[in-house]
Amino acid sequence: MMERVNTNMGGATAALDYDAELMLRVKDGDGASFAQLLEKHRSPVVHFLYRMVQQQAVAEELAQEVFLRVYRSRGTYEPTAKFTTWLFRIATHLALNALRDGRNERNQERLDERSDDMPALQVEDRRPSVEQAMVHQATLDEVRRAVAALPGKQRAAVLMHKYREMEYTQIAKVLNCSESAVKSLLFRAYETLRARLAHMA
Amino acid sequence: MKCPLETREERVLVAYSSRTLDGGDKELLEAHLQSCSACREFVRGQREVWEALDGWEAAPVSADFDRRLYARMQREVSWWQRMRGRMGLVPVYRALLPVTTLAALVLAAVLLERPSPPRVPPQPVTAQVEGLQPDQVVHALDEMEVLDQFNHMMKPDSSTPRM
Ligand SMILES: [Zn+2]
């Protein structure tokens, strides 16, 4: 059993965002507010987890656990930070645990065999040649391998920064570290990616 | 501006490459980039990484994601429901809770008053639900109320993939 994720984000006095208000309504027993939160954050959480563990089924399983924990914790929920900070803290925690447990240890093989749960290339409109599509797929595989090779925390930082457009301060709260530590994580991560992906240019 | 590569301030370049550098810092760096080919090269490389990451789409979430989630939530409380059935609890249980809690406390106090009884006291009837705390029961009842709401919200025809 993984340890409980604390809902206290270290005394930050964040303004009450709308999500936090919804969560307080969930705390009061309003299921519709939970459904609203789920609707809004389902895809961001699953996509983040997918890019963390790179397997759709595992990502969705972890995301279910994230929302279960949100729901279970409603009784003790206090809006001491942005709701998404709390949400992604749970998600990151579960993803790092899953990576550590090796739940996706076949990941590398799957990258090689190009699993079915990969999203299809967005090729319908431009109708590129087969060759172009293959180049695109190869590029994508390179990107995924490069991200998968990053240490867990760096990976999480990059994914939140790049795809969720999170500020350094929020990433710091999610990862429970200082803002300068986040800058350092991001710098190292992007540098590693640049070194790995440089030959593609 | 001093060259960020020379002052080990590459983070500024990373921030610029990811378009998160604003205001005066951005203008200063852009001025520096005019004259520094090393920094231009660094930014070019970082921008390529940024664009490569842009091409990585995530798959839509499975259409039955919510249904599976609510089913899991339902399973979590069904245990409490079964327990409630076994204990023969009626919906007024919650109203009686303070009374039963008080009774349990009185019983405990009585037992503590007599630390070494000459014979084993008869097992209280609640022994079969060992570990079941009154507040947990209330919690489970709350869950069921909320889950009832979910059941109303879940539509069986939600087959469109969620983006
Ligand atoms: Zn320079």
mmCIF file of C-alpha atoms and ligand atoms in Angstrom:
data_model
loop_
_atom_site.group_PDB
_atom_site.id
_atom_site.type_symbol
_atom_site.label_atom_id
_atom_site.label_comp_id
_atom_site.label_asym_id
_atom_site.label_seq_id
_atom_site.Cartn_x
_atom_site.Cartn_y
_atom_site.Cartn_z
ATOM 1 C CA MET A 1 0.000 0.000 0.000
ATOM 2 C CA MET A 2 1.366 3.342 -0.937
ATOM 3 C CA GLU A 3 1.547 5.948 1.742
ATOM 4 C CA ARG A 4 -1.145 8.508 1.939
ATOM 5 C CA VAL A 5 -0.661 11.735 0.083
ATOM 6 C CA ASN A 6 -1.021 14.639 2.417
ATOM 7 C CA THR A 7 -3.535 17.246 1.444
ATOM 8 C CA ASN A 8 -1.620 19.929 3.260
ATOM 9 C CA MET A 9 0.609 21.674 0.762
ATOM 10 C CA GLY A 10 2.812 23.403 3.263
ATOM 11 C CA GLY A 11 0.789 26.365 4.347
ATOM 12 C CA ALA A 12 0.437 28.031 0.973
ATOM 13 C CA THR A 13 -2.383 30.520 1.117
ATOM 14 C CA ALA A 14 -3.674 30.036 -2.381
ATOM 15 C CA ALA A 15 -6.788 31.866 -3.425
ATOM 16 C CA LEU A 16 -9.721 29.532 -3.525
ATOM 17 C CA ASP A 17 -9.928 28.413 -7.139
ATOM 18 C CA TYR A 18 -13.149 27.153 -8.632
ATOM 19 C CA ASP A 19 -11.925 23.550 -8.508
ATOM 20 C CA ALA A 20 -11.250 23.887 -4.808
ATOM 21 C CA GLU A 21 -14.764 25.207 -4.357
ATOM 22 C CA LEU A 22 -16.095 22.181 -6.204
ATOM 23 C CA MET A 23 -13.999 19.936 -4.003
ATOM 24 C CA LEU A 24 -15.444 21.554 -0.893
ATOM 25 C CA ARG A 25 -18.885 20.775 -2.272
ATOM 26 C CA VAL A 26 -17.807 17.166 -2.764
ATOM 27 C CA LYS A 27 -16.771 17.252 0.864
ATOM 28 C CA ASP A 28 -20.335 18.282 1.679
ATOM 29 C CA GLY A 29 -21.636 15.251 -0.202
ATOM 30 C CA ASP A 30 -22.297 16.741 -3.636
ATOM 31 C CA GLY A 31 -21.628 14.028 -6.222
ATOM 32 C CA ALA A 32 -22.327 16.354 -9.156
ATOM 33 C CA SER A 33 -19.327 18.470 -8.189
ATOM 34 C CA PHE A 34 -17.129 15.389 -8.222
ATOM 35 C CA ALA A 35 -18.425 14.546 -11.688
ATOM 36 C CA GLN A 36 -17.542 18.089 -12.782
ATOM 37 C CA LEU A 37 -14.013 17.770 -11.449
ATOM 38 C CA LEU A 38 -13.649 14.419 -13.158
ATOM 39 C CA GLU A 39 -14.887 15.803 -16.463
ATOM 40 C CA LYS A 40 -12.443 18.685 -16.328
ATOM 41 C CA HIS A 41 -9.344 16.856 -15.156
ATOM 42 C CA ARG A 42 -9.783 13.349 -16.557
ATOM 43 C CA SER A 43 -7.846 13.918 -19.766
ATOM 44 C CA PRO A 44 -5.056 16.085 -18.317
ATOM 45 C CA VAL A 45 -4.401 13.498 -15.601
ATOM 46 C CA VAL A 46 -4.542 10.485 -17.918
ATOM 47 C CA HIS A 47 -2.357 12.203 -20.516
ATOM 48 C CA PHE A 48 0.203 13.196 -17.907
ATOM 49 C CA LEU A 49 0.294 9.654 -16.534
ATOM 50 C CA TYR A 50 0.450 8.207 -20.035
ATOM 51 C CA ARG A 51 3.531 10.263 -20.825
ATOM 52 C CA MET A 52 5.026 9.280 -17.469
ATOM 53 C CA VAL A 53 4.588 5.509 -17.817
ATOM 54 C CA GLN A 54 3.968 5.335 -21.580
ATOM 55 C CA GLN A 55 1.328 2.640 -21.432
ATOM 56 C CA GLN A 56 -2.277 3.630 -21.872
ATOM 57 C CA ALA A 57 -3.758 0.847 -19.737
ATOM 58 C CA VAL A 58 -1.376 1.509 -16.848
ATOM 59 C CA ALA A 59 -1.953 5.259 -17.151
ATOM 60 C CA GLU A 60 -5.720 4.843 -16.937
ATOM 61 C CA GLU A 61 -5.420 2.470 -13.998
ATOM 62 C CA LEU A 62 -3.258 4.994 -12.164
ATOM 63 C CA ALA A 63 -5.639 7.802 -13.064
ATOM 64 C CA GLN A 64 -8.509 5.816 -11.576
ATOM 65 C CA GLU A 65 -6.480 5.514 -8.399
ATOM 66 C CA VAL A 66 -5.841 9.273 -8.454
ATOM 67 C CA PHE A 67 -9.557 10.074 -8.601
ATOM 68 C CA LEU A 68 -10.373 7.417 -6.038
ATOM 69 C CA ARG A 69 -7.907 9.042 -3.669
ATOM 70 C CA VAL A 70 -9.337 12.458 -4.357
ATOM 71 C CA TYR A 71 -12.758 11.100 -3.532
ATOM 72 C CA ARG A 72 -11.610 9.221 -0.437
ATOM 73 C CA SER A 73 -9.760 12.270 0.865
ATOM 74 C CA ARG A 74 -12.696 14.623 0.491
ATOM 75 C CA GLY A 75 -13.523 14.396 4.197
ATOM 76 C CA THR A 76 -10.156 15.830 5.190
ATOM 77 C CA TYR A 77 -9.745 18.113 2.181
ATOM 78 C CA GLU A 78 -8.586 21.637 2.955
ATOM 79 C CA PRO A 79 -7.997 24.073 0.102
ATOM 80 C CA THR A 80 -4.509 25.090 1.194
ATOM 81 C CA ALA A 81 -3.239 25.024 -2.396
ATOM 82 C CA LYS A 82 -4.574 25.045 -5.929
ATOM 83 C CA PHE A 83 -6.669 21.959 -6.577
ATOM 84 C CA THR A 84 -4.501 20.999 -9.564
ATOM 85 C CA THR A 85 -1.403 21.153 -7.381
ATOM 86 C CA TRP A 86 -2.940 18.594 -5.071
ATOM 87 C CA LEU A 87 -4.246 16.523 -7.990
ATOM 88 C CA PHE A 88 -0.906 16.385 -9.773
ATOM 89 C CA ARG A 89 0.880 15.711 -6.542
ATOM 90 C CA ILE A 90 -1.186 12.561 -6.138
ATOM 91 C CA ALA A 91 -0.701 11.667 -9.805
ATOM 92 C CA THR A 92 3.051 12.210 -9.710
ATOM 93 C CA HIS A 93 3.346 10.265 -6.493
ATOM 94 C CA LEU A 94 1.513 7.293 -7.992
ATOM 95 C CA ALA A 95 3.444 7.483 -11.254
ATOM 96 C CA LEU A 96 6.829 7.577 -9.524
ATOM 97 C CA ASN A 97 5.764 4.630 -7.372
ATOM 98 C CA ALA A 98 4.652 2.698 -10.433
ATOM 99 C CA LEU A 99 7.943 3.425 -12.180
ATOM 100 C CA ARG A 100 9.830 2.343 -9.105
ATOM 101 C CA ASP A 101 7.799 -0.845 -8.785
ATOM 102 C CA GLY A 102 8.658 -1.576 -12.395
ATOM 103 C CA ARG A 103 5.013 -1.875 -13.256
ATOM 104 C CA ASN A 104 5.977 -0.688 -16.696
ATOM 105 C CA GLU A 105 9.262 -2.529 -16.950
ATOM 106 C CA ARG A 106 8.241 -3.882 -20.324
ATOM 107 C CA ASN A 107 8.043 -0.293 -21.404
ATOM 108 C CA GLN A 108 11.217 -0.344 -23.409
ATOM 109 C CA GLU A 109 10.179 -3.491 -25.278
ATOM 110 C CA ARG A 110 6.841 -1.965 -26.028
ATOM 111 C CA LEU A 111 8.477 1.113 -27.416
ATOM 112 C CA ASP A 112 10.360 -1.121 -29.767
ATOM 113 C CA GLU A 113 7.374 -3.153 -30.851
ATOM 114 C CA ARG A 114 5.229 -0.014 -31.179
ATOM 115 C CA SER A 115 2.267 -0.925 -29.089
ATOM 116 C CA ASP A 116 -1.327 -0.582 -30.143
ATOM 117 C CA ASP A 117 -2.149 1.946 -27.493
ATOM 118 C CA MET A 118 -0.123 4.572 -29.274
ATOM 119 C CA PRO A 119 -2.234 7.340 -30.655
ATOM 120 C CA ALA A 120 -2.517 7.288 -34.400
ATOM 121 C CA LEU A 121 -0.497 9.843 -36.240
ATOM 122 C CA GLN A 122 -2.402 12.938 -37.218
ATOM 123 C CA VAL A 123 -2.038 12.299 -40.913
ATOM 124 C CA GLU A 124 -5.558 12.333 -42.277
ATOM 125 C CA ASP A 125 -5.628 15.903 -43.511
ATOM 126 C CA ARG A 126 -2.228 16.263 -45.013
ATOM 127 C CA ARG A 127 -2.139 12.790 -46.541
ATOM 128 C CA PRO A 128 1.629 12.475 -46.396
ATOM 129 C CA SER A 129 3.493 9.774 -48.187
ATOM 130 C CA VAL A 130 4.184 6.502 -46.446
ATOM 131 C CA GLU A 131 7.779 7.586 -46.161
ATOM 132 C CA GLN A 132 6.861 10.816 -44.384
ATOM 133 C CA ALA A 133 4.621 8.913 -42.015
ATOM 134 C CA MET A 134 7.450 6.525 -41.203
ATOM 135 C CA VAL A 135 9.833 9.389 -40.523
ATOM 136 C CA HIS A 136 7.249 10.990 -38.281
ATOM 137 C CA GLN A 137 6.728 7.724 -36.395
ATOM 138 C CA ALA A 138 10.464 7.245 -35.983
ATOM 139 C CA THR A 139 10.782 10.765 -34.637
ATOM 140 C CA LEU A 140 7.975 10.146 -32.210
ATOM 141 C CA ASP A 141 9.567 6.914 -31.006
ATOM 142 C CA GLU A 142 12.830 8.794 -30.437
ATOM 143 C CA VAL A 143 11.041 11.444 -28.393
ATOM 144 C CA ARG A 144 9.274 8.848 -26.286
ATOM 145 C CA ARG A 145 12.481 6.925 -25.656
ATOM 146 C CA ALA A 146 14.287 10.115 -24.714
ATOM 147 C CA VAL A 147 11.552 11.092 -22.243
ATOM 148 C CA ALA A 148 11.389 7.556 -20.839
ATOM 149 C CA ALA A 149 15.130 7.680 -20.189
ATOM 150 C CA LEU A 150 14.813 10.747 -17.950
ATOM 151 C CA PRO A 151 14.865 10.209 -14.177
ATOM 152 C CA GLY A 152 11.329 10.209 -12.768
ATOM 153 C CA LYS A 153 11.320 13.658 -11.186
ATOM 154 C CA GLN A 154 12.852 15.313 -14.238
ATOM 155 C CA ARG A 155 10.314 13.556 -16.406
ATOM 156 C CA ALA A 156 7.437 14.755 -14.253
ATOM 157 C CA ALA A 157 8.804 18.305 -14.235
ATOM 158 C CA VAL A 158 9.173 18.411 -18.011
ATOM 159 C CA LEU A 159 5.715 16.972 -18.633
ATOM 160 C CA MET A 160 4.018 19.428 -16.289
ATOM 161 C CA HIS A 161 6.029 22.315 -17.716
ATOM 162 C CA LYS A 162 5.620 21.393 -21.358
ATOM 163 C CA TYR A 163 2.121 19.936 -21.572
ATOM 164 C CA ARG A 164 0.330 21.509 -18.610
ATOM 165 C CA GLU A 165 2.153 24.832 -18.891
ATOM 166 C CA MET A 166 2.606 24.918 -15.144
ATOM 167 C CA GLU A 167 4.573 27.687 -13.505
ATOM 168 C CA TYR A 168 7.822 26.834 -11.729
ATOM 169 C CA THR A 169 6.210 27.654 -8.394
ATOM 170 C CA GLN A 170 3.390 25.185 -8.932
ATOM 171 C CA ILE A 171 5.707 22.433 -10.171
ATOM 172 C CA ALA A 172 7.787 23.051 -7.057
ATOM 173 C CA LYS A 173 4.729 22.519 -4.877
ATOM 174 C CA VAL A 174 3.741 19.379 -6.744
ATOM 175 C CA LEU A 175 7.233 17.919 -6.421
ATOM 176 C CA ASN A 176 7.654 19.268 -2.912
ATOM 177 C CA CYS A 177 10.911 21.021 -3.666
ATOM 178 C CA SER A 178 12.199 24.560 -4.099
ATOM 179 C CA GLU A 179 11.631 26.649 -7.174
ATOM 180 C CA SER A 180 15.333 26.738 -7.938
ATOM 181 C CA ALA A 181 15.385 22.948 -7.696
ATOM 182 C CA VAL A 182 12.652 22.866 -10.333
ATOM 183 C CA LYS A 183 14.631 25.176 -12.606
ATOM 184 C CA SER A 184 17.597 22.917 -12.183
ATOM 185 C CA LEU A 185 15.528 19.781 -12.879
ATOM 186 C CA LEU A 186 14.083 21.336 -16.007
ATOM 187 C CA PHE A 187 17.415 22.553 -17.245
ATOM 188 C CA ARG A 188 19.018 19.141 -16.850
ATOM 189 C CA ALA A 189 16.035 17.430 -18.430
ATOM 190 C CA TYR A 190 15.885 19.696 -21.482
ATOM 191 C CA GLU A 191 19.636 19.460 -21.913
ATOM 192 C CA THR A 192 19.477 15.659 -21.818
ATOM 193 C CA LEU A 193 16.655 15.703 -24.340
ATOM 194 C CA ARG A 194 18.588 18.059 -26.577
ATOM 195 C CA ALA A 195 21.635 15.797 -26.480
ATOM 196 C CA ARG A 196 19.533 12.745 -27.280
ATOM 197 C CA LEU A 197 17.446 14.329 -29.966
ATOM 198 C CA ALA A 198 20.096 16.516 -31.574
ATOM 199 C CA HIS A 199 20.842 14.044 -34.355
ATOM 200 C CA MET A 200 17.248 14.263 -35.553
ATOM 201 C CA ALA A 201 17.663 17.810 -36.786
ATOM 202 C CA MET B 1 23.796 41.116 -20.603
ATOM 203 C CA LYS B 2 26.568 38.663 -19.869
ATOM 204 C CA CYS B 3 26.530 35.473 -21.898
ATOM 205 C CA PRO B 4 24.306 32.970 -20.014
ATOM 206 C CA LEU B 5 26.523 30.138 -21.222
ATOM 207 C CA GLU B 6 29.552 31.746 -19.638
ATOM 208 C CA THR B 7 27.827 32.610 -16.378
ATOM 209 C CA ARG B 8 26.219 29.162 -16.097
ATOM 210 C CA GLU B 9 22.780 30.731 -16.400
ATOM 211 C CA GLU B 10 21.607 28.379 -19.116
ATOM 212 C CA ARG B 11 18.228 28.238 -17.400
ATOM 213 C CA VAL B 12 17.508 31.618 -18.899
ATOM 214 C CA LEU B 13 18.055 30.095 -22.318
ATOM 215 C CA VAL B 14 15.839 27.127 -21.475
ATOM 216 C CA ALA B 15 13.107 29.471 -20.292
ATOM 217 C CA TYR B 16 13.460 31.538 -23.446
ATOM 218 C CA SER B 17 13.354 28.433 -25.639
ATOM 219 C CA SER B 18 10.186 27.231 -23.940
ATOM 220 C CA ARG B 19 8.718 30.729 -24.356
ATOM 221 C CA THR B 20 8.346 31.254 -20.629
ATOM 222 C CA LEU B 21 10.760 34.172 -20.418
ATOM 223 C CA ASP B 22 8.942 37.490 -20.312
ATOM 224 C CA GLY B 23 9.447 41.206 -20.121
ATOM 225 C CA GLY B 24 12.835 42.767 -19.617
ATOM 226 C CA ASP B 25 14.706 39.477 -19.343
ATOM 227 C CA LYS B 26 13.399 38.432 -22.714
ATOM 228 C CA GLU B 27 14.446 41.696 -24.374
ATOM 229 C CA LEU B 28 17.895 41.540 -22.803
ATOM 230 C CA LEU B 29 18.420 37.984 -23.986
ATOM 231 C CA GLU B 30 17.185 38.732 -27.471
ATOM 232 C CA ALA B 31 19.669 41.564 -27.689
ATOM 233 C CA HIS B 32 22.408 39.201 -26.558
ATOM 234 C CA LEU B 33 21.366 36.560 -29.077
ATOM 235 C CA GLN B 34 22.055 39.061 -31.880
ATOM 236 C CA SER B 35 25.738 38.921 -31.093
ATOM 237 C CA CYS B 36 26.272 35.453 -29.601
ATOM 238 C CA SER B 37 26.230 32.502 -31.962
ATOM 239 C CA ALA B 38 26.796 29.983 -29.138
ATOM 240 C CA CYS B 39 23.591 31.060 -27.415
ATOM 241 C CA ARG B 40 21.730 31.107 -30.718
ATOM 242 C CA GLU B 41 22.839 27.536 -31.309
ATOM 243 C CA PHE B 42 21.722 26.557 -27.810
ATOM 244 C CA VAL B 43 18.293 28.095 -28.331
ATOM 245 C CA ARG B 44 17.962 26.441 -31.732
ATOM 246 C CA GLY B 45 18.612 23.038 -30.148
ATOM 247 C CA GLN B 46 16.162 23.654 -27.332
ATOM 248 C CA ARG B 47 13.485 24.840 -29.724
ATOM 249 C CA GLU B 48 13.885 21.594 -31.657
ATOM 250 C CA VAL B 49 13.306 19.620 -28.472
ATOM 251 C CA TRP B 50 10.255 21.753 -27.762
ATOM 252 C CA GLU B 51 8.835 21.118 -31.224
ATOM 253 C CA ALA B 52 9.622 17.411 -31.067
ATOM 254 C CA LEU B 53 7.655 17.221 -27.813
ATOM 255 C CA ASP B 54 4.805 19.098 -29.490
ATOM 256 C CA GLY B 55 4.399 16.207 -31.910
ATOM 257 C CA TRP B 56 3.746 13.714 -29.134
ATOM 258 C CA GLU B 57 -0.010 13.361 -28.885
ATOM 259 C CA ALA B 58 -1.659 11.427 -26.102
ATOM 260 C CA ALA B 59 -4.445 8.973 -26.883
ATOM 261 C CA PRO B 60 -8.045 9.784 -25.975
ATOM 262 C CA VAL B 61 -9.184 8.425 -22.640
ATOM 263 C CA SER B 62 -11.237 5.223 -22.864
ATOM 264 C CA ALA B 63 -14.945 5.862 -23.195
ATOM 265 C CA ASP B 64 -15.748 3.706 -20.172
ATOM 266 C CA PHE B 65 -13.256 5.415 -17.849
ATOM 267 C CA ASP B 66 -15.940 7.040 -15.673
ATOM 268 C CA ARG B 67 -18.065 3.933 -15.560
ATOM 269 C CA ARG B 68 -15.089 1.871 -14.366
ATOM 270 C CA LEU B 69 -14.217 4.506 -11.787
ATOM 271 C CA TYR B 70 -17.730 4.695 -10.390
ATOM 272 C CA ALA B 71 -17.880 0.896 -10.335
ATOM 273 C CA ARG B 72 -14.728 0.845 -8.223
ATOM 274 C CA MET B 73 -16.193 3.421 -5.896
ATOM 275 C CA GLN B 74 -19.350 1.372 -5.696
ATOM 276 C CA ARG B 75 -17.347 -1.764 -4.843
ATOM 277 C CA GLU B 76 -15.621 0.104 -2.047
ATOM 278 C CA VAL B 77 -18.884 0.868 -0.305
ATOM 279 C CA SER B 78 -20.639 -2.404 -1.109
ATOM 280 C CA TRP B 79 -18.580 -4.014 1.635
ATOM 281 C CA TRP B 80 -20.130 -1.575 4.084
ATOM 282 C CA GLN B 81 -23.524 -2.256 2.649
ATOM 283 C CA ARG B 82 -23.068 -6.003 3.213
ATOM 284 C CA MET B 83 -21.840 -5.333 6.706
ATOM 285 C CA ARG B 84 -24.806 -3.148 7.377
ATOM 286 C CA GLY B 85 -27.104 -5.914 6.146
ATOM 287 C CA ARG B 86 -25.421 -8.473 8.348
ATOM 288 C CA MET B 87 -25.773 -6.266 11.375
ATOM 289 C CA GLY B 88 -29.426 -5.744 10.551
ATOM 290 C CA LEU B 89 -28.930 -2.023 10.582
ATOM 291 C CA VAL B 90 -31.854 0.083 9.538
ATOM 292 C CA PRO B 91 -31.544 3.584 8.044
ATOM 293 C CA VAL B 92 -32.243 5.118 11.448
ATOM 294 C CA TYR B 93 -28.925 3.680 12.562
ATOM 295 C CA ARG B 94 -27.262 7.016 12.091
ATOM 296 C CA ALA B 95 -29.731 8.671 14.425
ATOM 297 C CA LEU B 96 -29.059 5.991 17.000
ATOM 298 C CA LEU B 97 -25.317 6.302 16.590
ATOM 299 C CA PRO B 98 -24.689 8.663 19.511
ATOM 300 C CA VAL B 99 -26.686 6.303 21.714
ATOM 301 C CA THR B 100 -24.794 3.198 20.625
ATOM 302 C CA THR B 101 -21.475 5.010 20.916
ATOM 303 C CA LEU B 102 -22.372 6.093 24.413
ATOM 304 C CA ALA B 103 -23.436 2.558 25.279
ATOM 305 C CA ALA B 104 -20.105 1.240 24.010
ATOM 306 C CA LEU B 105 -18.244 3.805 26.097
ATOM 307 C CA VAL B 106 -20.230 2.907 29.197
ATOM 308 C CA LEU B 107 -19.562 -0.784 28.580
ATOM 309 C CA ALA B 108 -15.852 -0.062 28.150
ATOM 310 C CA ALA B 109 -15.809 2.034 31.318
ATOM 311 C CA VAL B 110 -17.526 -0.755 33.237
ATOM 312 C CA LEU B 111 -15.033 -3.301 31.937
ATOM 313 C CA LEU B 112 -12.113 -1.049 32.815
ATOM 314 C CA GLU B 113 -13.491 -0.563 36.323
ATOM 315 C CA ARG B 114 -13.149 -4.276 36.809
ATOM 316 C CA PRO B 115 -9.672 -5.061 35.477
ATOM 317 C CA SER B 116 -9.570 -8.672 36.674
ATOM 318 C CA PRO B 117 -13.011 -10.217 36.562
ATOM 319 C CA PRO B 118 -13.238 -13.622 38.150
ATOM 320 C CA ARG B 119 -14.694 -15.099 34.987
ATOM 321 C CA VAL B 120 -14.626 -14.274 31.327
ATOM 322 C CA PRO B 121 -17.448 -11.826 30.661
ATOM 323 C CA PRO B 122 -19.875 -12.778 27.929
ATOM 324 C CA GLN B 123 -18.754 -11.569 24.529
ATOM 325 C CA PRO B 124 -20.555 -8.407 23.563
ATOM 326 C CA VAL B 125 -22.809 -8.815 20.572
ATOM 327 C CA THR B 126 -20.672 -6.385 18.600
ATOM 328 C CA ALA B 127 -17.731 -8.762 18.620
ATOM 329 C CA GLN B 128 -18.601 -10.031 15.162
ATOM 330 C CA VAL B 129 -18.055 -6.575 13.716
ATOM 331 C CA GLU B 130 -14.683 -6.100 15.322
ATOM 332 C CA GLY B 131 -12.851 -3.132 13.893
ATOM 333 C CA LEU B 132 -15.954 -1.455 12.610
ATOM 334 C CA GLN B 133 -15.898 2.067 13.968
ATOM 335 C CA PRO B 134 -19.137 4.034 14.153
ATOM 336 C CA ASP B 135 -17.640 6.923 12.182
ATOM 337 C CA GLN B 136 -16.670 4.499 9.434
ATOM 338 C CA VAL B 137 -20.262 3.425 9.145
ATOM 339 C CA VAL B 138 -21.384 7.017 8.838
ATOM 340 C CA HIS B 139 -18.664 7.522 6.261
ATOM 341 C CA ALA B 140 -19.962 4.552 4.286
ATOM 342 C CA LEU B 141 -23.487 5.863 4.483
ATOM 343 C CA ASP B 142 -22.282 9.191 3.122
ATOM 344 C CA GLU B 143 -20.524 7.344 0.314
ATOM 345 C CA MET B 144 -23.702 5.564 -0.612
ATOM 346 C CA GLU B 145 -25.632 8.793 -0.790
ATOM 347 C CA VAL B 146 -23.049 10.320 -3.118
ATOM 348 C CA LEU B 147 -22.818 7.165 -5.191
ATOM 349 C CA ASP B 148 -26.572 7.204 -5.613
ATOM 350 C CA GLN B 149 -26.100 10.588 -7.245
ATOM 351 C CA PHE B 150 -23.405 9.140 -9.513
ATOM 352 C CA ASN B 151 -25.701 6.332 -10.569
ATOM 353 C CA HIS B 152 -28.205 8.898 -11.733
ATOM 354 C CA MET B 153 -25.542 10.789 -13.631
ATOM 355 C CA MET B 154 -24.014 7.829 -15.414
ATOM 356 C CA LYS B 155 -25.634 7.274 -18.740
ATOM 357 C CA PRO B 156 -25.360 3.839 -20.355
ATOM 358 C CA ASP B 157 -24.795 5.295 -23.832
ATOM 359 C CA SER B 158 -21.579 7.182 -23.108
ATOM 360 C CA SER B 159 -19.671 5.512 -25.901
ATOM 361 C CA THR B 160 -17.940 8.494 -27.450
ATOM 362 C CA PRO B 161 -14.203 8.661 -26.767
ATOM 363 C CA ARG B 162 -13.211 11.442 -24.429
ATOM 364 C CA MET B 163 -10.590 13.825 -25.694
HETATM 365 ZN ZN ZN C 1 25.912 33.888 -25.248
#
